[in-house]
Coordinates of C-alpha atoms in Angstrom, one line a residue:
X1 CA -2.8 21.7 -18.4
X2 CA -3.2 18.1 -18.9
X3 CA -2.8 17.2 -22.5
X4 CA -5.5 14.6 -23.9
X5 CA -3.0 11.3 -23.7
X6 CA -2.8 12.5 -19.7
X7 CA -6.1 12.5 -19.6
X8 CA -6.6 9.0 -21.0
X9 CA -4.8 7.3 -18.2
X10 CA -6.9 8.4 -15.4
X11 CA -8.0 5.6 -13.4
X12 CA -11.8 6.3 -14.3
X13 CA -15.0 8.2 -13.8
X14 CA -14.2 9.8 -10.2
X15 CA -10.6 10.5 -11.0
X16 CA -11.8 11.9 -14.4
X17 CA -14.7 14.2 -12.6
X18 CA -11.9 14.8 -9.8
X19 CA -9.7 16.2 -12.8
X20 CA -12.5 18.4 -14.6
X21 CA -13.0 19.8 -11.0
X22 CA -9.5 20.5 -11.0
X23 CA -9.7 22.5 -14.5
X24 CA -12.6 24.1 -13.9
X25 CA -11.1 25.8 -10.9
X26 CA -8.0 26.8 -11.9
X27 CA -9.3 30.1 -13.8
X28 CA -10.5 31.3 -10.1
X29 CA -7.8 30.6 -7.8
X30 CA -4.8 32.5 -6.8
X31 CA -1.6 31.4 -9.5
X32 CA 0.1 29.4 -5.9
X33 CA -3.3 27.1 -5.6
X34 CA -3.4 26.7 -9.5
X35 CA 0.0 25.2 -9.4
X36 CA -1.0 23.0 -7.1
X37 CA -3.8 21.8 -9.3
X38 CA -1.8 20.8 -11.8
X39 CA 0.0 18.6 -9.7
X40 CA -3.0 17.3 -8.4
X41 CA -3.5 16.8 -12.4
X42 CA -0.5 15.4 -13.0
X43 CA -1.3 12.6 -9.8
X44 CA -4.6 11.7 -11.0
X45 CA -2.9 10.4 -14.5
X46 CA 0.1 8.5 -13.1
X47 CA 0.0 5.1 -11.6
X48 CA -1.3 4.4 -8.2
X49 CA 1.3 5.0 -5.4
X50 CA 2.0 2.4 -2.8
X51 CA 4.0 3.0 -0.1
X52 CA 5.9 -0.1 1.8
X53 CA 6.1 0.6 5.2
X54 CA 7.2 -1.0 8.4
X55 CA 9.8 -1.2 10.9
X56 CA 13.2 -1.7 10.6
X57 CA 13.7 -5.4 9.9
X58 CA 10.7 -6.3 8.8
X59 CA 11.7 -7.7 5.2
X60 CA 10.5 -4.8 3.3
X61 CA 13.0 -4.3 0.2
X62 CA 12.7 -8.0 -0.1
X63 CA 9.4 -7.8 -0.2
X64 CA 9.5 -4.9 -2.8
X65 CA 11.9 -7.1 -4.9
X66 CA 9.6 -10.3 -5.1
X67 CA 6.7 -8.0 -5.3
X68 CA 8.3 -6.2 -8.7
X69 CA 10.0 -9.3 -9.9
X70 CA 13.3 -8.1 -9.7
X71 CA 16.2 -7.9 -7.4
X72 CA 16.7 -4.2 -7.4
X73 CA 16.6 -2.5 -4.1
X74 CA 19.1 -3.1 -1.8
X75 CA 18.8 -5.2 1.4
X76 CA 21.7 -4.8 3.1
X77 CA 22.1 -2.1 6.0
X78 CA 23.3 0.9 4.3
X79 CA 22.6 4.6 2.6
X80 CA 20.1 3.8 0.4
X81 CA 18.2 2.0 3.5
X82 CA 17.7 5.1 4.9
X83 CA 16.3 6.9 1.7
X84 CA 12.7 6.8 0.5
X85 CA 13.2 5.1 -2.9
X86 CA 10.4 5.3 -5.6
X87 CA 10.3 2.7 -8.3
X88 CA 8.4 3.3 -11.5
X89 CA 7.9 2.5 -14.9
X90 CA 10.5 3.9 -17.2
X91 CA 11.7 3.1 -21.0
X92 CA 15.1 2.9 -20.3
X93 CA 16.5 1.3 -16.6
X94 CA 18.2 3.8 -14.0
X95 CA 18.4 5.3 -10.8
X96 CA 18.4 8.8 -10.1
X97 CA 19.4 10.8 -6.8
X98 CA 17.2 13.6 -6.3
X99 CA 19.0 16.4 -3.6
X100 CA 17.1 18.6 -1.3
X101 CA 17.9 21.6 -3.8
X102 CA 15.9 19.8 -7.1
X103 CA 19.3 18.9 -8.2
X104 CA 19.4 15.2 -9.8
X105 CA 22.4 12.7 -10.7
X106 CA 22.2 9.6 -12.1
X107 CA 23.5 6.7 -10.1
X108 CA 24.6 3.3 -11.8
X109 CA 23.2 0.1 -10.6
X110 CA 26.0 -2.0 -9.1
X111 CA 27.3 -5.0 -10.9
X112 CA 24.3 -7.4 -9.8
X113 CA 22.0 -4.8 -11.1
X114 CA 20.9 -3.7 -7.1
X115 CA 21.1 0.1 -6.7
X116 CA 23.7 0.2 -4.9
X117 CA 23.8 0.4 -1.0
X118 CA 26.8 2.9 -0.8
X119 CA 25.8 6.5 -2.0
X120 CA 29.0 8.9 -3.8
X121 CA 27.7 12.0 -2.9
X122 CA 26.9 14.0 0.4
X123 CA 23.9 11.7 1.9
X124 CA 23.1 14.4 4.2
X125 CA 22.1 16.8 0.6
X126 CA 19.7 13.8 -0.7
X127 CA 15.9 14.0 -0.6
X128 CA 15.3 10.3 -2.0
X129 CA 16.0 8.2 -5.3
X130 CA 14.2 7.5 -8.5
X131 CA 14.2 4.2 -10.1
X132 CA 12.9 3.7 -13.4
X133 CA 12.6 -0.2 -14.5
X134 CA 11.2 -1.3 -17.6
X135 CA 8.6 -3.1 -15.5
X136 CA 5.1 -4.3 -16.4
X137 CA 4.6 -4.6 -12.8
X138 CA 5.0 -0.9 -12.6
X139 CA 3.2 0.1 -15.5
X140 CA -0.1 1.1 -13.3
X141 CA 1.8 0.9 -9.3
X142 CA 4.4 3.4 -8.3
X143 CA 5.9 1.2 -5.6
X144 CA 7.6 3.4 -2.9
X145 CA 10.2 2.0 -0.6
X146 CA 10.3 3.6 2.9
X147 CA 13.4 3.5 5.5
X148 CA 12.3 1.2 8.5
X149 CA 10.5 2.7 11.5
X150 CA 11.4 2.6 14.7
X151 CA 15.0 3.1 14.6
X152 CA 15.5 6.4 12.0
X153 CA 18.1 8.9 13.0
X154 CA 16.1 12.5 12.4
X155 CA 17.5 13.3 9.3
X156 CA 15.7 10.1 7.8
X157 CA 12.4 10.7 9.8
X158 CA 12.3 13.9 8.1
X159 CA 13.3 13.1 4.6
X160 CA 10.2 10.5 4.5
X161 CA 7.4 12.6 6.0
X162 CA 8.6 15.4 3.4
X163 CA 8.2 12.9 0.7
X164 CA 5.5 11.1 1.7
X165 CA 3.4 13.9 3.1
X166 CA 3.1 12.2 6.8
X167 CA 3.6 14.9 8.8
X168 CA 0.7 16.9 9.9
X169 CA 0.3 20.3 9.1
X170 CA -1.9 22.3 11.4
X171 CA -4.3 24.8 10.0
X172 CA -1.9 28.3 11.6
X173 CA 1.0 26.6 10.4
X174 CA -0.8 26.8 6.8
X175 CA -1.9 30.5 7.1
X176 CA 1.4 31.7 8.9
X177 CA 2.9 30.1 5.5
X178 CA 1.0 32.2 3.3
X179 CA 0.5 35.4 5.7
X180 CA 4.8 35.6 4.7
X181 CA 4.6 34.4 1.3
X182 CA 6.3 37.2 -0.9
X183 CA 4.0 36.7 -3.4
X184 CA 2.7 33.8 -6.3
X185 CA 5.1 31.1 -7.4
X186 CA 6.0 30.4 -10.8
X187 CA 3.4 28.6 -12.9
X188 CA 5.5 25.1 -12.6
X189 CA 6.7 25.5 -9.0
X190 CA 5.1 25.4 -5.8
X191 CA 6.1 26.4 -1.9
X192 CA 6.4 23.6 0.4
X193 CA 3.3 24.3 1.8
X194 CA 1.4 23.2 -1.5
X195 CA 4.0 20.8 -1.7
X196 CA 3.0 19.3 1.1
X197 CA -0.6 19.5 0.2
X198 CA -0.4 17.3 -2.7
X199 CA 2.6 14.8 -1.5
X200 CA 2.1 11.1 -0.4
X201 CA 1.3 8.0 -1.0
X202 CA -2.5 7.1 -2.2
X203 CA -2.4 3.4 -0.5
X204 CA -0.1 1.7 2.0
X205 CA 1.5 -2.0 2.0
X206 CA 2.1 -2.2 5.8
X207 CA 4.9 -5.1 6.7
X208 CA 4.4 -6.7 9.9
X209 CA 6.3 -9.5 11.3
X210 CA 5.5 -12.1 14.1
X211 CA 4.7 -9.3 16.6
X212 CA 2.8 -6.1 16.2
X213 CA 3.7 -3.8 19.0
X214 CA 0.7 -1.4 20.4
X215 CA 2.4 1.4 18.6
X216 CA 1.8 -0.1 14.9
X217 CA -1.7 1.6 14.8
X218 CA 0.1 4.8 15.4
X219 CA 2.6 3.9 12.8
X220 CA -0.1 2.9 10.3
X221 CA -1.5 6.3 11.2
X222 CA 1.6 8.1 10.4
X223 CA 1.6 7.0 6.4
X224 CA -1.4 9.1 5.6
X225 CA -2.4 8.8 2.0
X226 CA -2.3 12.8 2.0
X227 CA -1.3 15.6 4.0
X228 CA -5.0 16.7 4.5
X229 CA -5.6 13.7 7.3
X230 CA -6.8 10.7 4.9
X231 CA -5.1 8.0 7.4
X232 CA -4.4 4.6 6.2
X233 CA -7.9 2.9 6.3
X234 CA -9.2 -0.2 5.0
X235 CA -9.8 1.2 1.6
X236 CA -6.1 1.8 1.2
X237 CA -4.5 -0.2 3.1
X238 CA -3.4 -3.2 3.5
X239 CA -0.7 -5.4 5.6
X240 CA 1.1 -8.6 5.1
X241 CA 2.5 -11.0 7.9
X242 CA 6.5 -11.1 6.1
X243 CA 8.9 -14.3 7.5
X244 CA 6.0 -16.4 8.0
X245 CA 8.2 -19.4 7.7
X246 CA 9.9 -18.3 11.3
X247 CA 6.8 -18.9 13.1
X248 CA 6.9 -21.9 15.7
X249 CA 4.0 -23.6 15.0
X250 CA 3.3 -24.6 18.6
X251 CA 3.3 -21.2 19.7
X252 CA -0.3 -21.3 17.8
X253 CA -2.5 -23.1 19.3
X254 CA -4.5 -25.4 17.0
X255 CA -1.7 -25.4 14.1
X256 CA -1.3 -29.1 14.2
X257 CA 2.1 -28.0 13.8
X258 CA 1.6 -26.6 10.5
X259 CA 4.0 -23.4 9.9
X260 CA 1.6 -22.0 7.4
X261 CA -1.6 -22.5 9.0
X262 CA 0.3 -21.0 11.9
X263 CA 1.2 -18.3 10.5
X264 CA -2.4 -17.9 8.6
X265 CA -4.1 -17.9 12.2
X266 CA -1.5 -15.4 13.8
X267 CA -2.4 -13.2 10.6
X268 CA -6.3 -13.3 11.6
X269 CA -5.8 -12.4 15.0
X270 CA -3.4 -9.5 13.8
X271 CA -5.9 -8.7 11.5
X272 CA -8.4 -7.7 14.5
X273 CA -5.4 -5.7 16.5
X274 CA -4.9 -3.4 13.1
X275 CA -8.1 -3.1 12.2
X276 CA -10.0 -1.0 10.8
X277 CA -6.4 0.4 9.5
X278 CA -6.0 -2.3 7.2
X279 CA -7.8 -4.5 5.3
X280 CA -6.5 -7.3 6.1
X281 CA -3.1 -8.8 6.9
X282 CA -1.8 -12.1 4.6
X283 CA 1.1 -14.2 5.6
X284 CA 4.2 -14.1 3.2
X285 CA 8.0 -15.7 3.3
X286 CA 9.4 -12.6 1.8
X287 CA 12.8 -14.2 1.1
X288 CA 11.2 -17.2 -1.0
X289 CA 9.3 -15.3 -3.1
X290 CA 12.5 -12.9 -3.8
X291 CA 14.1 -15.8 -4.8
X292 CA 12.1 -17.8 -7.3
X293 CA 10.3 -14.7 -8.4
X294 CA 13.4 -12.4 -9.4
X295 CA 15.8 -14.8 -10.9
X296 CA 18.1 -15.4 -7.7
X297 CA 16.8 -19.6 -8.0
X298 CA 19.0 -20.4 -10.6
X299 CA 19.4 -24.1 -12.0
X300 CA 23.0 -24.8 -9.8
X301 CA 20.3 -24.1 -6.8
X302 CA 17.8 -27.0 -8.5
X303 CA 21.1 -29.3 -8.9
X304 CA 22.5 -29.0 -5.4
X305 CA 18.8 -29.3 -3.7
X306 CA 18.5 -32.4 -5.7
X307 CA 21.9 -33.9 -4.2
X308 CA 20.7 -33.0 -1.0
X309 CA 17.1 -34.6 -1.6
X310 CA 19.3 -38.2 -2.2
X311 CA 20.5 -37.8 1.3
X312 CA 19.4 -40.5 3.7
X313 CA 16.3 -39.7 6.4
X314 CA 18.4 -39.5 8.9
X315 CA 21.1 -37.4 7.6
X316 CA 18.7 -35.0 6.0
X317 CA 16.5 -34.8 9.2
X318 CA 19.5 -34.1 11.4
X319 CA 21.2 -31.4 9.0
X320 CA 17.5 -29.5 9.1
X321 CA 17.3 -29.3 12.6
X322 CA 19.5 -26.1 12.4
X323 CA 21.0 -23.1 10.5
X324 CA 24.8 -24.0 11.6
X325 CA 24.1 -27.6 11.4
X326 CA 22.7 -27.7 7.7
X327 CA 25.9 -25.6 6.9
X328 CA 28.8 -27.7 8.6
X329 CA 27.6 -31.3 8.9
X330 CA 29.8 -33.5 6.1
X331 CA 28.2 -33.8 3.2
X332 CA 28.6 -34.0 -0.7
X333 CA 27.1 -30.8 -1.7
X334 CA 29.8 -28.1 -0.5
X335 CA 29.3 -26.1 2.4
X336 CA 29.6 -22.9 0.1
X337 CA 26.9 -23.9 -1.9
X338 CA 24.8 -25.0 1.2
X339 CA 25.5 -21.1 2.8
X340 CA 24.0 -20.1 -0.9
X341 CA 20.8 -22.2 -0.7
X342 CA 20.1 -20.6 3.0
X343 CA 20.8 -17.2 2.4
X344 CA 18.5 -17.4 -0.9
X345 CA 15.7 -19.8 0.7
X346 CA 16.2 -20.4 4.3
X347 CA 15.8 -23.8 5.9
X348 CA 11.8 -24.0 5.1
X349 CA 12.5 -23.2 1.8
X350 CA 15.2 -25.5 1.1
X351 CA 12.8 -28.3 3.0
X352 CA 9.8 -27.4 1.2
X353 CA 11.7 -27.5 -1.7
X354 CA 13.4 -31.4 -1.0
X355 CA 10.4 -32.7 0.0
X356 CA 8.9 -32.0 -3.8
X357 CA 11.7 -33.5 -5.3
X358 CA 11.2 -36.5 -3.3
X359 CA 7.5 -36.6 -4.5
X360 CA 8.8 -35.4 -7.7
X361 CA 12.3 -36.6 -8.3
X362 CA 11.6 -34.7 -12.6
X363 CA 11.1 -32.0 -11.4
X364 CA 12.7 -29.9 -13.3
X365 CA 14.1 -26.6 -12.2
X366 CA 11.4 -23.9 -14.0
X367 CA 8.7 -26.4 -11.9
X368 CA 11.0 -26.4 -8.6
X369 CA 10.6 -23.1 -9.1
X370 CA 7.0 -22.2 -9.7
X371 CA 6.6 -24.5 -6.4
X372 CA 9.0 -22.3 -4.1
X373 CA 6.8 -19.2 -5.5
X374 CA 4.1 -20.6 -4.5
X375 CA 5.1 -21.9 -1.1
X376 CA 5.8 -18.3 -0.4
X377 CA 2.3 -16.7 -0.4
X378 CA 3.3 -14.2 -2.9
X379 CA 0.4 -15.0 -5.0
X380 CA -1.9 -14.2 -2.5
X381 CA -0.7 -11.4 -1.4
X382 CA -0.9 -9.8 -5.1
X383 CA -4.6 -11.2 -5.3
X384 CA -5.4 -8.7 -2.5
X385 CA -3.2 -5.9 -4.1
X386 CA -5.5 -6.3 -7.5
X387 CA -8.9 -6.7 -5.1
X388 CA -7.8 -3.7 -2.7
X389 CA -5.5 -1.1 -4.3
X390 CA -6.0 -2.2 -8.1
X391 CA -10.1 -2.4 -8.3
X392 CA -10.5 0.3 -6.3
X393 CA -7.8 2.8 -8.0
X394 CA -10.3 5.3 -9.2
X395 CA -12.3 5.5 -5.9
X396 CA -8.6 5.6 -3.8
X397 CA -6.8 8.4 -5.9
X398 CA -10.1 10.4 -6.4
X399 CA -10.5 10.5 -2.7
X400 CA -7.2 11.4 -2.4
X401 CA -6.7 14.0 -5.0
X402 CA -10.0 15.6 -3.8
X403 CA -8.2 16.0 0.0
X404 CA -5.3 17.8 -1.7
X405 CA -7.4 19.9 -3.4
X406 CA -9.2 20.8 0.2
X407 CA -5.5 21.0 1.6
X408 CA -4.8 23.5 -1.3
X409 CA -7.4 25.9 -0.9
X410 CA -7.0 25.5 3.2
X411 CA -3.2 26.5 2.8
X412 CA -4.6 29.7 0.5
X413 CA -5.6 31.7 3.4
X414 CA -8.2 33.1 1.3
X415 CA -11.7 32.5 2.7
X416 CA -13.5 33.4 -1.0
X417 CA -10.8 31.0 -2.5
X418 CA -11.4 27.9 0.1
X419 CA -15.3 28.8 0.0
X420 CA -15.3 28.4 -4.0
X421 CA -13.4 25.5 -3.6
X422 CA -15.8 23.8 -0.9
X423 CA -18.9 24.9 -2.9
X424 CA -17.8 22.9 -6.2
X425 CA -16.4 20.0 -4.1
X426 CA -20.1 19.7 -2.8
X427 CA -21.7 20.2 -6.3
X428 CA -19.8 17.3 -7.6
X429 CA -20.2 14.8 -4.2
X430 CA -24.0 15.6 -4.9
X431 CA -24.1 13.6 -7.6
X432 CA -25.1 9.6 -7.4
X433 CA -22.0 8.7 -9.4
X434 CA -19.9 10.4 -7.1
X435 CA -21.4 9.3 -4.0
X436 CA -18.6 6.4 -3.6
X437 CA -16.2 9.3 -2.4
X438 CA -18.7 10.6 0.0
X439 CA -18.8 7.0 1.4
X440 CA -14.8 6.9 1.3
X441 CA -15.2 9.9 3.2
X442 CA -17.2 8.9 5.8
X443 CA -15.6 5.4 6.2
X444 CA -12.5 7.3 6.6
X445 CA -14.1 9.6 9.8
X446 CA -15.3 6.3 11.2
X447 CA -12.7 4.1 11.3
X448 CA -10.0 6.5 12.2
X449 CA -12.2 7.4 15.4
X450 CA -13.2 11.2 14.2
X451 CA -16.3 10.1 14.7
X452 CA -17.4 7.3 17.2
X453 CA -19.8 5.2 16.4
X454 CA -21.4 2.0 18.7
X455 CA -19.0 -1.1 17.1
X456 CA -22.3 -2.9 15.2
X457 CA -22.9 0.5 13.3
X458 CA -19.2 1.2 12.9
X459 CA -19.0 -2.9 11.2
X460 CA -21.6 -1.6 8.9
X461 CA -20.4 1.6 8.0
X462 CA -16.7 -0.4 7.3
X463 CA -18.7 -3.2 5.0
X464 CA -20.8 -0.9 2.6
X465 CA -18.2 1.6 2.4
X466 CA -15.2 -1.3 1.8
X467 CA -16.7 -3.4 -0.8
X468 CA -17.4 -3.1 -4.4
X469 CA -19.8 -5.9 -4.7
X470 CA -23.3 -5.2 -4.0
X471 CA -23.7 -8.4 -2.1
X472 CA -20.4 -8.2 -0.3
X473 CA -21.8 -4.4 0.7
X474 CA -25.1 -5.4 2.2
X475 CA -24.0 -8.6 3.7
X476 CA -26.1 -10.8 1.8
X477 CA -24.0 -12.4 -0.6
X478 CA -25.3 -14.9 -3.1
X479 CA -28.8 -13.7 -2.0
X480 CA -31.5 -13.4 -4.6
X481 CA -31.5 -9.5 -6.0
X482 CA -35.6 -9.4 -4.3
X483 CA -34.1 -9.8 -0.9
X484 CA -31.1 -7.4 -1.8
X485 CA -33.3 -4.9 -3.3
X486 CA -35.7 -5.4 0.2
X487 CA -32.8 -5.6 2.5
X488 CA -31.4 -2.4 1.3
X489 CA -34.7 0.0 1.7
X490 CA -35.0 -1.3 5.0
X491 CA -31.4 0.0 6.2
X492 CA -31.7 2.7 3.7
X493 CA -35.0 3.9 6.2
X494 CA -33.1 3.0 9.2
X495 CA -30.2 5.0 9.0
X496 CA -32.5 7.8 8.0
X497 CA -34.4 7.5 11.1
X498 CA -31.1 7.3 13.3
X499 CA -29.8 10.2 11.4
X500 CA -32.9 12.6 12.7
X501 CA -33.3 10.9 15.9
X502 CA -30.5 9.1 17.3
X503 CA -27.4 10.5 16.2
X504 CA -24.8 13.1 17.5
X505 CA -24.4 16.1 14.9
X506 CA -21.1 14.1 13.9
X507 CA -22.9 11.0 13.5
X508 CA -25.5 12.2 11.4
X509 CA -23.5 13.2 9.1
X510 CA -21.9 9.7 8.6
X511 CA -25.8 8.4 9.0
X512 CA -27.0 10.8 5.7
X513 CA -24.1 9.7 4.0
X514 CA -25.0 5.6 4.5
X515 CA -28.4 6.5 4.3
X516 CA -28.0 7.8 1.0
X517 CA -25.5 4.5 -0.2
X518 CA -28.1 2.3 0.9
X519 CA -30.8 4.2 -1.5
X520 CA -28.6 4.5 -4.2
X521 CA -28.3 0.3 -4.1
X522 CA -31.7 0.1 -3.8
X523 CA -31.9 2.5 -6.9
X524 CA -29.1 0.1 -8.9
X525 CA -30.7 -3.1 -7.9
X526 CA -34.4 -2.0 -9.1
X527 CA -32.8 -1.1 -12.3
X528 CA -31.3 -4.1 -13.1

């Protein structure tokens, strides 16, 4: 059971009615289903989870670093690389191995306070690590560090999808499990197969980098934010366009050889390649925002990028033109210190931050700072974090908890067990407050192609089932609440209509379910 401070911290009214679901049914389910309930429980009152995927590469422990404001995970190629690592709020900092067996050891952090990259013990016996940080960040986000995809030996590819629940598990393969189960687990452990049920990540922070390959919708595909088929979507998921600062500005057409509108244009157009996985994608320079956001921009840094910002035009603009030529031409500031500045900002960091100090020579260092954080994007990629994963934790964890609970009673293999499960999941979905997961649930069949829909439709469905605004959902914003309330009937009648009429089985479904959205706006708006 959940005690009552448990209870408190459930992300709100749908995880709260997910959770009383979850008690109510415990009492008539078999003890192995029951445990998995209380995991379920246990889910539904800890932080959202938010898994960092991406290929191998793609700047994702940096991105994690700038992301929790510290630099903790490791960067370098290495053990712990190849390790899901799970960073959470904690009272007291430390990093724990957690072995295949359940077993757990406590690993130091090194002597710059990264975990370190080297593991002590047999690698090949690790499931993942644990790292508690005394955070805020992580306070309500569980942030999950994956290994890179694309070039993971086995042994990796399977420690993730155990961990994160991303491998598919077919409905024989879930009654073969419990046709040779010996018998009920203990009350706190469960077989893999409800272990599997209830694992993964809830939303997914996708890093991308200047090209997506065709496979990246299959790799988006792969996270699932269950095991019972909840793909990435763009309810819970988002990606970011990492390294932005690499981007040749004439390679985008219509830059005017601006890097950061360059890279804000390439992110639109990979916007329309991922979608409807994502959300959206928003350009970042990783690196930058490590730096001035974790403490690696110290004052020395300020100092020397002042020298350098003394420089005459020509020297400076020559000494920019390159990597190896900003590191060896003669100059005052030592070449040491120059390698330092690169590896910690790169060359547009180190120019973006001489050219304030030019405008600016007071600057002082806290201000250079604050203007190398915000040269890096970081802040906008944390406003989409609040407006997608942070507003919408309730609706995103409910969802998910409710398609481990299906997963659950599925994996039983008993038919009166599953059927008592279905019939109270549809009691609760029946109700106008809980409608938004209904929506969720269609969105979800739509946009990962269960169900085909004609692309205007499909738009729709992705709109009222992605926003949280009323306006934002009926495409009217800023529209007077008469035209709103209007608007709404009208679809609301429509997609009844199309529902009896127009629709495959499949796509009535989806059209009762919008149907029913659109009325209970209409409902909301009158009310008001």
């Amino acid at each position: 059971m959940t005690t009552a401070t448990e209870q408190q911290h459930v992300a709100g009214p749908l995880s709260a009615a997910v959770a009383h679901l979850c008690h109510r049914l415990q009492p008539q389910v078999s003890a192995r289903t029951a445990a998995g309930f209380r995991e379920v429980l246990r889910r539904l009152s800890a932080p959202l989870q938010v898994a960092v995927a991406g290929r191998i590469k793609s700047g994702k422990s940096t991105l994690v670093n700038a992301l929790i404001g510290r630099r903790v995970a490791p960067t370098d190629v290495g053990e712990c690389t190849r390790l899901v690592t799970r960073f959470q709020y904690g009272t007291v900092d430390r990093v724990e191995v957690v072995f295949t067996d359940g077993r757990k050891q406590v690993l130091p952090f090194d002597a710059g306070g990264v975990i370190p990259n080297d593991l002590e013990v047999d690698f090949d016996q690790v499931s993942h690590l644990e790292a508690y940080l005394t955070n805020a960040v992580l306070r309500d986000l569980t942030v999950i560090d994956t290994p890179g995809l694309g070039s993971l030996d086995a042994a990796s590819v399977r420690r993730t999808e155990q961990l994160l629940g991303a491998a598919r598990h077919r409905k024989e393969d879930a009654e073969d499990s419990a046709d040779t189960d010996d018998g009920p687990t203990g009350d706190d452990d469960l077989d893999q197969t409800s272990r599997s049920a209830v694992a993964g990540a809830e939303a997914v922070l996708y890093v991308v980098t200047q090209g997506v390959r065709a496979d990246d919708q299959q790799a988006l595909a792969a996270f699932t934010a269950a095991t019972a088929s909840r793909e990435a979507g763009p309810v819970n998921a988002i990606a970011v366009l990492n390294k932005a600062d690499t981007i040749a500005p004439e390679s985008v057409a219509g830059s005017d050889g601006d890097v950061w509108k360059a890279a804000t244009m390439l992110a639109e157009k990979q916007a329309q390649s991922l979608k409807p996985r994502v959300a959206d994608v928003i350009p970042v320079i990783g690196l930058l925002a490590e730096s001035a956001e974790s403490g690696g921009f110290t004052s020395a840094d300020a100092d020397a990028l002042r020298q350098l910002s003394q420089l005459d035009d020509a020297t400076w603009e020559t000494m920019v033109l390159s990597a190896d030529i900003f590191t060896t031409w003669e100059c005052e500031v030592p070449a040491g210190t120059r390698v330092r500045l690169l590896e910690k900002l790169d060359l547009y960091g180190i120019r973006t931050a001489v050219d304030a100090l030019r405008a600016q020579p007071d600057l002082t260092a806290g201000a250079l700072r604050r203007r190398l954080l915000d040269a890096s994007g970081l802040a906008l990629v944390r406003g989409r974090l609040d407006a997608v994963f942070r507003a919408r934790a309730d609706g995103i964890k409910a969802a998910a908890a409710l398609a481990s609970v299906t997963a659950l009673a599925h994996a039983s293999g008993d038919p009166g067990e599953r059927q008592r499960v279905h019939d109270a999941i549809e009691v609760l979905l029946a109700k106008p407050e809980a409608h938004q997961l209904r929506l969720l649930e269609a969105l979800t069949l739509v946009t990962s192609g269960a169900v085909a829909m004609p692309e205007d439709l499909a738009e729709e469905v992705l709109r009222v089932g992605s926003h949280a605004d009323v306006g934002e959902q009926l495409g009217m914003r800023g529209r007077p609440q008469r035209e709103l309330a209007a608007f709404a009937l009208e679809r609301a009648g429509w997609w009844r209509s199309f529902a009896s009429f127009g629709a495959t089985p499949a796509q009535s479904r989806v059209a009762h379910v919008v149907h029913r959205a659109y009325f209970l706006i209409w409902q909301q708006l009158r009310a008001e």
